Amino acid sequence: MLDKTIYKQIFKASFDAPIDVEFWDGEKVSYGQGDPIATIILHEVIPIKDIMAHASLTFGEAYMDGKIEIKGNLQQLVKVAYDSKESFLNGSKFSKLIPKHSHSENKSKADVQSHYDIGNDFYKMWLDSTMTYSCAYFVSEKDTLEDAQWNKVRHILNKLHAQSGETLLDIGCGWGTLLFTAAKEYNLEATGVTLSQQQYDFVSNKIKEEGLEGRVHVYLEDYRELKDTYDHVTSVGMFEHVGKENLGEYFKQVDHLLTENGTALIHGITGQHKGAGVDAWINKYIFPGGYIPNIAENVGHIIDASLQVDDIEPLRRHYQKTLEIWTANFHKVEEEVISKYGERFYRMWDLYLQACAASFESGNIDVVQYLLTKGPSGTNLPMTRSYIYHADVASGVK
């Protein structure tokens, strides 16, 4: 009979809360005291050599393939694993980061399209009507996801202190909610760039439908190709895709794209104490080429780019709640997703959404908004932050 000692050591090191484990031969082992938060069922042997090489990738694939089953709260199970310093999720002896990846313009385009060009219909199943696939901003417990996404967009535009008639560039514009809000509510000339064909087609059609030609522009283009300058630059959930080796170039390009004393609002996933770096499973199946930097990395690159910091706002709890709502929405369309994409795909996305919620809940990662100025900080901004919240109220942020 196969010796399960190493498996038991891994589970003991990785979970401080009570869990039950049921092995492929029927043996059941309980860890911790009290009622288990979840039961892990191993339907077959998972090779130890694979676990030692890439624990998160191995367990993730085993879950996708149904070799591992989780009964109970998957988000809490992953959260507990993040909480344990010896966990395979925390850079212990049971895990290893994957090698560096190329981030040429062609490679970046392929990486983005592999995630965002699954199809607009897929995202419509579980996002809200704004089609916003980034952290929402919950001001009130009564906020729906849609309320919170509108809050987020207006909160970003209010931070910029943008004035009627000015220009704005949104790097990685998604399905265009920020662009259309900037044009219609703030009277800005708004330009967006994306590498996703699906997003480009969606925004292009909406520009025509709403008669916004001349006020909203979208390009299927890499941000590194842009030459014009803008009064304001926004970028939401973008720098996580550029790769560790390109973060410096990314912030320098933000500087190049801004007019003198222009403002930028850069919003993205960031580690507080350390960067989450690269996770082998997420990199292979969800975000090829992705990298999560820490705050010190980003601020260092901001300084090197000659930009100045006006404000830093962490939104960790907001992204946890956003992901929990997405997960609930995703579960409601389980049968539809499985019918169209298959059960393995459904399990992959379910694990991704819940694991990310757990990572935010544990504080392993955060999401941060960096308000930046080209030139001396705050030159074109009011003297205090109060302008942001006054503008939030005036613009309908609840």
mmCIF file of C-alpha atoms in Angstrom:
data_model
loop_
_atom_site.group_PDB
_atom_site.id
_atom_site.type_symbol
_atom_site.label_atom_id
_atom_site.label_comp_id
_atom_site.label_asym_id
_atom_site.label_seq_id
_atom_site.Cartn_x
_atom_site.Cartn_y
_atom_site.Cartn_z
ATOM 1 C CA MET A 1 0.000 0.000 0.000
ATOM 2 C CA LEU A 2 1.263 3.501 -0.871
ATOM 3 C CA ASP A 3 2.759 5.393 2.053
ATOM 4 C CA LYS A 4 0.636 8.515 2.590
ATOM 5 C CA THR A 5 3.030 10.138 5.093
ATOM 6 C CA ILE A 6 4.125 12.972 2.793
ATOM 7 C CA TYR A 7 0.540 13.776 1.819
ATOM 8 C CA LYS A 8 -0.400 13.994 5.481
ATOM 9 C CA GLN A 9 2.568 16.282 6.173
ATOM 10 C CA ILE A 10 1.479 18.602 3.381
ATOM 11 C CA PHE A 11 -2.092 18.829 4.684
ATOM 12 C CA LYS A 12 -0.941 19.303 8.267
ATOM 13 C CA ALA A 13 1.430 22.113 7.261
ATOM 14 C CA SER A 14 -1.075 23.827 5.004
ATOM 15 C CA PHE A 15 -4.201 24.029 7.161
ATOM 16 C CA ASP A 16 -4.423 25.476 10.672
ATOM 17 C CA ALA A 17 -8.227 25.240 10.763
ATOM 18 C CA PRO A 18 -10.098 21.945 11.150
ATOM 19 C CA ILE A 19 -10.456 19.966 7.919
ATOM 20 C CA ASP A 20 -11.172 16.367 7.015
ATOM 21 C CA VAL A 21 -9.270 14.481 4.326
ATOM 22 C CA GLU A 22 -10.532 11.303 2.686
ATOM 23 C CA PHE A 23 -7.884 9.367 0.768
ATOM 24 C CA TRP A 24 -8.321 7.221 -2.341
ATOM 25 C CA ASP A 25 -8.293 4.006 -0.268
ATOM 26 C CA GLY A 26 -11.066 5.163 2.061
ATOM 27 C CA GLU A 27 -8.882 6.274 4.976
ATOM 28 C CA LYS A 28 -10.211 9.417 6.664
ATOM 29 C CA VAL A 29 -8.003 11.818 8.639
ATOM 30 C CA SER A 30 -9.118 14.865 10.620
ATOM 31 C CA TYR A 31 -6.865 17.863 11.209
ATOM 32 C CA GLY A 32 -7.462 20.531 13.841
ATOM 33 C CA GLN A 33 -10.135 20.739 16.505
ATOM 34 C CA GLY A 34 -13.839 21.348 15.986
ATOM 35 C CA ASP A 35 -16.204 21.004 13.077
ATOM 36 C CA PRO A 36 -14.359 20.860 9.747
ATOM 37 C CA ILE A 37 -14.750 23.824 7.412
ATOM 38 C CA ALA A 38 -14.395 21.467 4.466
ATOM 39 C CA THR A 39 -13.673 17.904 3.456
ATOM 40 C CA ILE A 40 -11.008 17.198 0.847
ATOM 41 C CA ILE A 41 -11.634 13.958 -1.046
ATOM 42 C CA LEU A 42 -8.752 12.529 -3.066
ATOM 43 C CA HIS A 43 -10.292 10.137 -5.572
ATOM 44 C CA GLU A 44 -6.908 8.965 -6.816
ATOM 45 C CA VAL A 45 -3.204 9.259 -6.098
ATOM 46 C CA ILE A 46 -1.656 12.644 -6.927
ATOM 47 C CA PRO A 47 2.048 12.123 -7.780
ATOM 48 C CA ILE A 48 4.300 13.488 -5.056
ATOM 49 C CA LYS A 49 6.890 14.610 -7.627
ATOM 50 C CA ASP A 50 4.253 16.855 -9.231
ATOM 51 C CA ILE A 51 3.258 18.319 -5.870
ATOM 52 C CA MET A 52 6.874 19.033 -5.018
ATOM 53 C CA ALA A 53 7.465 20.699 -8.386
ATOM 54 C CA HIS A 54 4.341 22.895 -8.584
ATOM 55 C CA ALA A 55 1.885 22.343 -5.752
ATOM 56 C CA SER A 56 -0.725 24.923 -6.774
ATOM 57 C CA LEU A 57 -0.651 23.787 -10.408
ATOM 58 C CA THR A 58 -0.927 20.131 -9.449
ATOM 59 C CA PHE A 59 -3.791 20.580 -6.989
ATOM 60 C CA GLY A 60 -5.545 23.020 -9.324
ATOM 61 C CA GLU A 61 -5.447 20.608 -12.235
ATOM 62 C CA ALA A 62 -6.547 17.743 -9.999
ATOM 63 C CA TYR A 63 -9.567 19.796 -8.907
ATOM 64 C CA MET A 64 -10.413 20.690 -12.519
ATOM 65 C CA ASP A 65 -10.189 17.023 -13.526
ATOM 66 C CA GLY A 66 -12.348 15.816 -10.633
ATOM 67 C CA LYS A 67 -9.472 13.909 -9.044
ATOM 68 C CA ILE A 68 -9.977 16.078 -5.959
ATOM 69 C CA GLU A 69 -13.408 16.985 -4.636
ATOM 70 C CA ILE A 70 -14.116 19.684 -2.056
ATOM 71 C CA LYS A 71 -17.171 19.459 0.143
ATOM 72 C CA GLY A 72 -17.800 22.624 2.133
ATOM 73 C CA ASN A 73 -16.533 26.181 1.796
ATOM 74 C CA LEU A 74 -13.865 26.262 -0.922
ATOM 75 C CA GLN A 75 -13.063 29.949 -0.369
ATOM 76 C CA GLN A 76 -12.472 29.421 3.348
ATOM 77 C CA LEU A 77 -10.362 26.343 2.668
ATOM 78 C CA VAL A 78 -8.050 28.319 0.377
ATOM 79 C CA LYS A 79 -8.033 31.255 2.810
ATOM 80 C CA VAL A 80 -6.846 28.974 5.613
ATOM 81 C CA ALA A 81 -4.089 27.672 3.348
ATOM 82 C CA TYR A 82 -2.937 31.250 2.712
ATOM 83 C CA ASP A 83 -2.987 31.905 6.477
ATOM 84 C CA SER A 84 -0.547 29.070 7.171
ATOM 85 C CA LYS A 85 3.074 30.143 6.737
ATOM 86 C CA GLU A 86 4.072 26.563 5.869
ATOM 87 C CA SER A 87 1.353 26.144 3.248
ATOM 88 C CA PHE A 88 2.114 25.110 -0.299
ATOM 89 C CA LEU A 89 0.482 28.435 -1.287
ATOM 90 C CA ASN A 90 2.997 30.546 0.617
ATOM 91 C CA GLY A 91 6.306 29.723 -0.990
ATOM 92 C CA SER A 92 7.072 26.868 1.395
ATOM 93 C CA LYS A 93 9.218 23.883 0.498
ATOM 94 C CA PHE A 94 6.165 22.439 -1.230
ATOM 95 C CA SER A 95 5.958 25.141 -3.908
ATOM 96 C CA LYS A 96 7.997 26.865 -6.582
ATOM 97 C CA LEU A 97 7.415 29.797 -8.918
ATOM 98 C CA ILE A 98 7.376 29.256 -12.654
ATOM 99 C CA PRO A 99 10.016 30.773 -14.959
ATOM 100 C CA LYS A 100 9.852 34.259 -16.453
ATOM 101 C CA HIS A 101 7.669 34.790 -19.507
ATOM 102 C CA SER A 102 8.153 36.876 -22.628
ATOM 103 C CA HIS A 103 6.116 40.077 -22.813
ATOM 104 C CA SER A 104 6.710 41.212 -26.352
ATOM 105 C CA GLU A 105 3.811 43.053 -27.951
ATOM 106 C CA ASN A 106 2.735 39.908 -29.810
ATOM 107 C CA LYS A 107 3.018 37.767 -26.667
ATOM 108 C CA SER A 108 1.057 40.315 -24.604
ATOM 109 C CA LYS A 109 -1.697 40.322 -27.219
ATOM 110 C CA ALA A 110 -1.889 36.521 -27.194
ATOM 111 C CA ASP A 111 -1.987 36.450 -23.379
ATOM 112 C CA VAL A 112 -4.790 39.004 -23.165
ATOM 113 C CA GLN A 113 -6.858 37.360 -25.884
ATOM 114 C CA SER A 114 -6.574 33.944 -24.244
ATOM 115 C CA HIS A 115 -8.481 35.345 -21.250
ATOM 116 C CA TYR A 116 -10.747 38.090 -22.549
ATOM 117 C CA ASP A 117 -11.637 36.578 -25.913
ATOM 118 C CA ILE A 118 -13.380 33.566 -24.412
ATOM 119 C CA GLY A 119 -16.386 35.514 -25.631
ATOM 120 C CA ASN A 120 -18.483 38.424 -24.460
ATOM 121 C CA ASP A 121 -21.395 36.022 -23.934
ATOM 122 C CA PHE A 122 -19.434 34.189 -21.230
ATOM 123 C CA TYR A 123 -18.801 37.336 -19.198
ATOM 124 C CA LYS A 124 -22.370 38.519 -19.682
ATOM 125 C CA MET A 125 -23.527 35.399 -17.816
ATOM 126 C CA TRP A 126 -22.148 36.528 -14.455
ATOM 127 C CA LEU A 127 -20.943 40.145 -14.623
ATOM 128 C CA ASP A 128 -23.433 42.960 -14.038
ATOM 129 C CA SER A 129 -24.942 45.090 -16.792
ATOM 130 C CA THR A 130 -21.948 47.464 -16.850
ATOM 131 C CA MET A 131 -19.740 44.591 -18.076
ATOM 132 C CA THR A 132 -17.054 45.701 -15.641
ATOM 133 C CA TYR A 133 -14.499 43.003 -14.857
ATOM 134 C CA SER A 134 -12.524 44.646 -12.056
ATOM 135 C CA CYS A 135 -12.877 45.538 -8.379
ATOM 136 C CA ALA A 136 -16.087 47.392 -7.522
ATOM 137 C CA TYR A 137 -16.366 50.143 -4.885
ATOM 138 C CA PHE A 138 -18.941 49.478 -2.157
ATOM 139 C CA VAL A 139 -19.879 52.631 -0.276
ATOM 140 C CA SER A 140 -23.000 51.191 1.362
ATOM 141 C CA GLU A 141 -24.010 47.709 2.485
ATOM 142 C CA LYS A 142 -27.079 48.233 0.302
ATOM 143 C CA ASP A 143 -25.017 48.661 -2.876
ATOM 144 C CA THR A 144 -25.652 46.090 -5.559
ATOM 145 C CA LEU A 145 -22.717 44.994 -7.692
ATOM 146 C CA GLU A 146 -23.927 47.306 -10.441
ATOM 147 C CA ASP A 147 -24.176 50.227 -7.987
ATOM 148 C CA ALA A 148 -20.642 49.522 -6.792
ATOM 149 C CA GLN A 149 -19.228 49.353 -10.317
ATOM 150 C CA TRP A 150 -20.726 52.741 -11.169
ATOM 151 C CA ASN A 151 -19.311 53.995 -7.864
ATOM 152 C CA LYS A 152 -15.843 52.762 -8.854
ATOM 153 C CA VAL A 153 -15.836 54.420 -12.268
ATOM 154 C CA ARG A 154 -17.027 57.769 -10.900
ATOM 155 C CA HIS A 155 -14.642 57.542 -7.925
ATOM 156 C CA ILE A 156 -11.741 57.157 -10.380
ATOM 157 C CA LEU A 157 -12.850 60.056 -12.566
ATOM 158 C CA ASN A 158 -13.462 62.251 -9.510
ATOM 159 C CA LYS A 159 -9.961 61.597 -8.210
ATOM 160 C CA LEU A 160 -8.523 62.909 -11.481
ATOM 161 C CA HIS A 161 -10.307 66.245 -10.957
ATOM 162 C CA ALA A 162 -11.005 66.188 -14.686
ATOM 163 C CA GLN A 163 -12.490 69.302 -16.254
ATOM 164 C CA SER A 164 -14.952 69.546 -19.131
ATOM 165 C CA GLY A 165 -13.281 69.409 -22.527
ATOM 166 C CA GLU A 166 -10.097 67.679 -21.361
ATOM 167 C CA THR A 167 -8.762 64.447 -22.828
ATOM 168 C CA LEU A 168 -8.517 61.027 -21.190
ATOM 169 C CA LEU A 169 -6.801 57.793 -22.178
ATOM 170 C CA ASP A 170 -7.875 54.471 -20.649
ATOM 171 C CA ILE A 171 -5.181 51.782 -21.012
ATOM 172 C CA GLY A 172 -6.861 48.389 -21.099
ATOM 173 C CA CYS A 173 -10.349 49.823 -21.502
ATOM 174 C CA GLY A 174 -12.321 46.587 -21.159
ATOM 175 C CA TRP A 175 -15.904 46.916 -22.358
ATOM 176 C CA GLY A 176 -15.775 50.692 -22.118
ATOM 177 C CA THR A 177 -17.831 51.659 -19.074
ATOM 178 C CA LEU A 178 -15.220 54.174 -17.911
ATOM 179 C CA LEU A 179 -14.872 55.631 -21.415
ATOM 180 C CA PHE A 180 -18.587 56.185 -21.898
ATOM 181 C CA THR A 181 -19.006 57.613 -18.407
ATOM 182 C CA ALA A 182 -16.097 60.020 -18.968
ATOM 183 C CA ALA A 183 -17.646 61.260 -22.199
ATOM 184 C CA LYS A 184 -21.300 61.450 -21.189
ATOM 185 C CA GLU A 185 -21.077 62.562 -17.552
ATOM 186 C CA TYR A 186 -17.756 64.472 -17.446
ATOM 187 C CA ASN A 187 -17.682 65.826 -21.018
ATOM 188 C CA LEU A 188 -14.216 64.435 -21.697
ATOM 189 C CA GLU A 189 -12.844 63.279 -25.019
ATOM 190 C CA ALA A 190 -12.128 59.669 -24.102
ATOM 191 C CA THR A 191 -9.819 57.211 -25.851
ATOM 192 C CA GLY A 192 -9.398 53.553 -24.980
ATOM 193 C CA VAL A 193 -6.930 50.870 -26.037
ATOM 194 C CA THR A 194 -7.323 47.125 -25.691
ATOM 195 C CA LEU A 195 -5.678 44.007 -27.067
ATOM 196 C CA SER A 196 -8.922 42.035 -26.903
ATOM 197 C CA GLN A 197 -10.713 41.737 -30.249
ATOM 198 C CA GLN A 198 -13.988 40.963 -28.472
ATOM 199 C CA GLN A 199 -13.753 44.069 -26.290
ATOM 200 C CA TYR A 200 -12.720 46.242 -29.226
ATOM 201 C CA ASP A 201 -15.704 45.103 -31.282
ATOM 202 C CA PHE A 202 -18.078 45.637 -28.353
ATOM 203 C CA VAL A 203 -16.871 49.203 -27.656
ATOM 204 C CA SER A 204 -16.751 50.123 -31.355
ATOM 205 C CA ASN A 205 -20.356 49.040 -31.846
ATOM 206 C CA LYS A 206 -21.495 50.873 -28.728
ATOM 207 C CA ILE A 207 -19.821 54.114 -29.880
ATOM 208 C CA LYS A 208 -21.896 53.955 -33.057
ATOM 209 C CA GLU A 209 -25.086 52.945 -31.256
ATOM 210 C CA GLU A 210 -24.816 55.895 -28.861
ATOM 211 C CA GLY A 211 -23.703 58.411 -31.492
ATOM 212 C CA LEU A 212 -20.443 59.179 -29.694
ATOM 213 C CA GLU A 213 -18.105 59.264 -32.687
ATOM 214 C CA GLY A 214 -15.665 62.123 -32.143
ATOM 215 C CA ARG A 215 -16.037 61.946 -28.356
ATOM 216 C CA VAL A 216 -15.106 58.311 -27.680
ATOM 217 C CA HIS A 217 -12.376 56.452 -29.576
ATOM 218 C CA VAL A 218 -11.113 52.896 -29.216
ATOM 219 C CA TYR A 219 -8.063 51.210 -30.741
ATOM 220 C CA LEU A 220 -6.984 47.592 -30.930
ATOM 221 C CA GLU A 221 -3.451 48.522 -30.049
ATOM 222 C CA ASP A 222 -0.664 47.927 -27.550
ATOM 223 C CA TYR A 223 -0.227 50.796 -25.077
ATOM 224 C CA ARG A 224 3.456 50.928 -26.040
ATOM 225 C CA GLU A 225 2.542 52.006 -29.572
ATOM 226 C CA LEU A 226 0.738 55.196 -28.509
ATOM 227 C CA LYS A 227 2.299 58.588 -29.292
ATOM 228 C CA ASP A 228 -0.289 61.250 -28.391
ATOM 229 C CA THR A 229 -0.528 62.896 -24.981
ATOM 230 C CA TYR A 230 -3.585 63.265 -22.756
ATOM 231 C CA ASP A 231 -4.648 65.377 -19.788
ATOM 232 C CA HIS A 232 -5.505 62.223 -17.853
ATOM 233 C CA VAL A 233 -4.591 58.544 -18.019
ATOM 234 C CA THR A 234 -6.494 55.721 -16.351
ATOM 235 C CA SER A 235 -5.614 52.054 -16.248
ATOM 236 C CA VAL A 236 -7.750 49.586 -14.329
ATOM 237 C CA GLY A 237 -6.583 46.014 -13.790
ATOM 238 C CA MET A 238 -3.871 46.347 -16.421
ATOM 239 C CA PHE A 239 -0.389 46.374 -14.874
ATOM 240 C CA GLU A 240 -0.888 42.804 -13.597
ATOM 241 C CA HIS A 241 -0.636 41.732 -17.252
ATOM 242 C CA VAL A 242 2.540 43.516 -18.334
ATOM 243 C CA GLY A 243 5.021 41.232 -16.562
ATOM 244 C CA LYS A 244 7.669 41.949 -13.939
ATOM 245 C CA GLU A 245 10.270 42.855 -16.547
ATOM 246 C CA ASN A 246 7.985 45.461 -18.147
ATOM 247 C CA LEU A 247 6.594 47.282 -15.104
ATOM 248 C CA GLY A 248 9.199 50.034 -15.364
ATOM 249 C CA GLU A 249 8.428 50.572 -19.051
ATOM 250 C CA TYR A 250 4.701 50.610 -18.271
ATOM 251 C CA PHE A 251 4.974 53.489 -15.780
ATOM 252 C CA LYS A 252 7.397 55.377 -18.031
ATOM 253 C CA GLN A 253 4.855 55.093 -20.834
ATOM 254 C CA VAL A 254 2.160 56.499 -18.528
ATOM 255 C CA ASP A 255 4.483 59.461 -17.968
ATOM 256 C CA HIS A 256 5.094 59.874 -21.719
ATOM 257 C CA LEU A 257 1.355 59.802 -22.442
ATOM 258 C CA LEU A 258 0.508 62.565 -19.951
ATOM 259 C CA THR A 259 0.573 66.283 -20.646
ATOM 260 C CA GLU A 260 2.616 68.367 -18.209
ATOM 261 C CA ASN A 261 0.908 68.401 -14.786
ATOM 262 C CA GLY A 262 -1.564 65.796 -16.021
ATOM 263 C CA THR A 263 -2.965 63.195 -13.632
ATOM 264 C CA ALA A 264 -3.142 59.415 -13.821
ATOM 265 C CA LEU A 265 -5.188 56.902 -11.820
ATOM 266 C CA ILE A 266 -3.623 53.461 -11.897
ATOM 267 C CA HIS A 267 -5.738 50.714 -10.304
ATOM 268 C CA GLY A 268 -4.468 47.158 -9.925
ATOM 269 C CA ILE A 269 -3.767 44.115 -7.795
ATOM 270 C CA THR A 270 -0.781 44.647 -5.528
ATOM 271 C CA GLY A 271 0.839 42.826 -2.634
ATOM 272 C CA GLN A 272 1.111 44.780 0.603
ATOM 273 C CA HIS A 273 3.991 42.923 2.264
ATOM 274 C CA LYS A 274 5.249 41.052 -0.761
ATOM 275 C CA GLY A 275 4.109 40.549 -4.294
ATOM 276 C CA ALA A 276 2.076 37.442 -4.994
ATOM 277 C CA GLY A 277 4.392 37.123 -7.970
ATOM 278 C CA VAL A 278 3.416 34.317 -10.290
ATOM 279 C CA ASP A 279 1.156 31.386 -9.463
ATOM 280 C CA ALA A 280 1.766 28.415 -11.746
ATOM 281 C CA TRP A 281 -1.883 27.332 -12.010
ATOM 282 C CA ILE A 282 -3.295 30.836 -12.603
ATOM 283 C CA ASN A 283 -0.520 31.576 -15.090
ATOM 284 C CA LYS A 284 -1.259 28.438 -17.105
ATOM 285 C CA TYR A 285 -5.043 28.523 -17.098
ATOM 286 C CA ILE A 286 -6.274 32.039 -16.290
ATOM 287 C CA PHE A 287 -3.746 34.845 -16.841
ATOM 288 C CA PRO A 288 -0.802 33.727 -18.987
ATOM 289 C CA GLY A 289 2.143 36.022 -18.365
ATOM 290 C CA GLY A 290 0.590 37.643 -15.296
ATOM 291 C CA TYR A 291 2.624 39.017 -12.387
ATOM 292 C CA ILE A 292 1.441 40.637 -9.122
ATOM 293 C CA PRO A 293 3.970 43.225 -7.849
ATOM 294 C CA ASN A 294 4.189 44.631 -4.349
ATOM 295 C CA ILE A 295 3.654 48.272 -3.447
ATOM 296 C CA ALA A 296 7.379 48.948 -3.084
ATOM 297 C CA GLU A 297 8.014 47.662 -6.627
ATOM 298 C CA ASN A 298 5.329 49.893 -8.077
ATOM 299 C CA VAL A 299 6.370 52.979 -6.145
ATOM 300 C CA GLY A 300 9.977 52.406 -7.188
ATOM 301 C CA HIS A 301 8.929 52.289 -10.834
ATOM 302 C CA ILE A 302 6.721 55.366 -10.346
ATOM 303 C CA ILE A 303 9.710 57.302 -8.989
ATOM 304 C CA ASP A 304 11.970 56.059 -11.788
ATOM 305 C CA ALA A 305 9.376 57.257 -14.316
ATOM 306 C CA SER A 306 9.527 60.774 -12.789
ATOM 307 C CA LEU A 307 5.879 60.584 -11.761
ATOM 308 C CA GLN A 308 4.816 61.786 -8.312
ATOM 309 C CA VAL A 309 2.372 60.142 -5.906
ATOM 310 C CA ASP A 310 -0.693 62.108 -4.833
ATOM 311 C CA ASP A 311 -2.698 59.372 -3.149
ATOM 312 C CA ILE A 312 -2.678 55.620 -2.511
ATOM 313 C CA GLU A 313 -5.960 53.913 -1.598
ATOM 314 C CA PRO A 314 -6.178 50.168 -0.802
ATOM 315 C CA LEU A 315 -9.461 48.462 -1.714
ATOM 316 C CA ARG A 316 -8.817 44.881 -0.557
ATOM 317 C CA ARG A 317 -12.192 44.280 1.084
ATOM 318 C CA HIS A 318 -13.967 45.717 -1.942
ATOM 319 C CA TYR A 319 -12.383 43.158 -4.252
ATOM 320 C CA GLN A 320 -13.119 40.305 -1.862
ATOM 321 C CA LYS A 321 -16.802 41.292 -1.902
ATOM 322 C CA THR A 322 -16.773 41.754 -5.681
ATOM 323 C CA LEU A 323 -15.393 38.243 -6.143
ATOM 324 C CA GLU A 324 -17.889 36.743 -3.731
ATOM 325 C CA ILE A 325 -20.760 38.259 -5.724
ATOM 326 C CA TRP A 326 -19.211 37.078 -8.996
ATOM 327 C CA THR A 327 -18.940 33.581 -7.498
ATOM 328 C CA ALA A 328 -22.599 33.602 -6.466
ATOM 329 C CA ASN A 329 -23.578 34.814 -9.945
ATOM 330 C CA PHE A 330 -21.368 32.154 -11.530
ATOM 331 C CA HIS A 331 -22.970 29.398 -9.482
ATOM 332 C CA LYS A 332 -26.407 30.487 -10.704
ATOM 333 C CA VAL A 333 -25.383 29.786 -14.304
ATOM 334 C CA GLU A 334 -23.543 26.525 -13.581
ATOM 335 C CA GLU A 335 -25.659 24.400 -15.910
ATOM 336 C CA GLU A 336 -25.429 26.928 -18.723
ATOM 337 C CA VAL A 337 -21.636 27.231 -18.416
ATOM 338 C CA ILE A 338 -21.151 23.450 -18.295
ATOM 339 C CA SER A 339 -23.454 22.969 -21.272
ATOM 340 C CA LYS A 340 -21.510 25.487 -23.366
ATOM 341 C CA TYR A 341 -17.914 25.093 -22.135
ATOM 342 C CA GLY A 342 -17.750 21.787 -20.239
ATOM 343 C CA GLU A 343 -17.478 20.785 -16.591
ATOM 344 C CA ARG A 344 -13.684 21.092 -16.467
ATOM 345 C CA PHE A 345 -13.930 24.716 -17.605
ATOM 346 C CA TYR A 346 -16.624 25.414 -15.011
ATOM 347 C CA ARG A 347 -14.530 23.907 -12.202
ATOM 348 C CA MET A 348 -11.514 25.914 -13.366
ATOM 349 C CA TRP A 349 -13.346 29.226 -13.192
ATOM 350 C CA ASP A 350 -15.092 28.354 -9.942
ATOM 351 C CA LEU A 351 -11.741 27.587 -8.322
ATOM 352 C CA TYR A 352 -10.236 30.780 -9.752
ATOM 353 C CA LEU A 353 -12.987 33.068 -8.436
ATOM 354 C CA GLN A 354 -13.075 31.503 -4.968
ATOM 355 C CA ALA A 355 -9.292 31.221 -4.644
ATOM 356 C CA CYS A 356 -8.922 34.904 -5.538
ATOM 357 C CA ALA A 357 -11.577 35.883 -2.994
ATOM 358 C CA ALA A 358 -9.667 33.869 -0.400
ATOM 359 C CA SER A 359 -6.383 35.515 -1.362
ATOM 360 C CA PHE A 360 -7.867 38.983 -0.826
ATOM 361 C CA GLU A 361 -9.587 37.905 2.394
ATOM 362 C CA SER A 362 -6.309 36.605 3.820
ATOM 363 C CA GLY A 363 -4.440 39.795 2.907
ATOM 364 C CA ASN A 364 -2.133 37.847 0.614
ATOM 365 C CA ILE A 365 -2.963 40.387 -2.090
ATOM 366 C CA ASP A 366 -4.630 43.795 -2.211
ATOM 367 C CA VAL A 367 -5.949 46.093 -4.889
ATOM 368 C CA VAL A 368 -4.641 49.639 -4.827
ATOM 369 C CA GLN A 369 -5.467 52.890 -6.617
ATOM 370 C CA TYR A 370 -2.416 55.082 -7.258
ATOM 371 C CA LEU A 371 -3.186 58.729 -8.047
ATOM 372 C CA LEU A 372 -0.157 60.159 -9.853
ATOM 373 C CA THR A 373 0.938 63.511 -11.266
ATOM 374 C CA LYS A 374 3.347 64.330 -14.063
ATOM 375 C CA GLY A 375 5.184 67.207 -12.437
ATOM 376 C CA PRO A 376 5.065 68.387 -8.803
ATOM 377 C CA SER A 377 2.410 66.510 -6.859
ATOM 378 C CA GLY A 378 -1.014 68.052 -6.702
ATOM 379 C CA THR A 379 -0.306 70.937 -9.092
ATOM 380 C CA ASN A 380 -3.738 70.780 -10.719
ATOM 381 C CA LEU A 381 -5.493 69.230 -7.727
ATOM 382 C CA PRO A 382 -7.238 70.852 -4.731
ATOM 383 C CA MET A 383 -5.242 71.156 -1.526
ATOM 384 C CA THR A 384 -7.016 68.326 0.327
ATOM 385 C CA ARG A 385 -8.657 65.006 -0.537
ATOM 386 C CA SER A 386 -12.068 66.359 0.383
ATOM 387 C CA TYR A 387 -12.681 67.275 -3.274
ATOM 388 C CA ILE A 388 -12.866 63.556 -4.105
ATOM 389 C CA TYR A 389 -15.688 62.837 -1.706
ATOM 390 C CA HIS A 390 -17.604 66.013 -2.510
ATOM 391 C CA ALA A 391 -17.414 65.059 -6.185
ATOM 392 C CA ASP A 392 -18.414 61.468 -5.349
ATOM 393 C CA VAL A 393 -21.605 62.679 -3.730
ATOM 394 C CA ALA A 394 -22.353 65.110 -6.550
ATOM 395 C CA SER A 395 -21.824 62.417 -9.208
ATOM 396 C CA GLY A 396 -24.028 59.849 -7.530
ATOM 397 C CA VAL A 397 -21.487 57.703 -5.667
ATOM 398 C CA LYS A 398 -23.631 56.488 -2.814
#
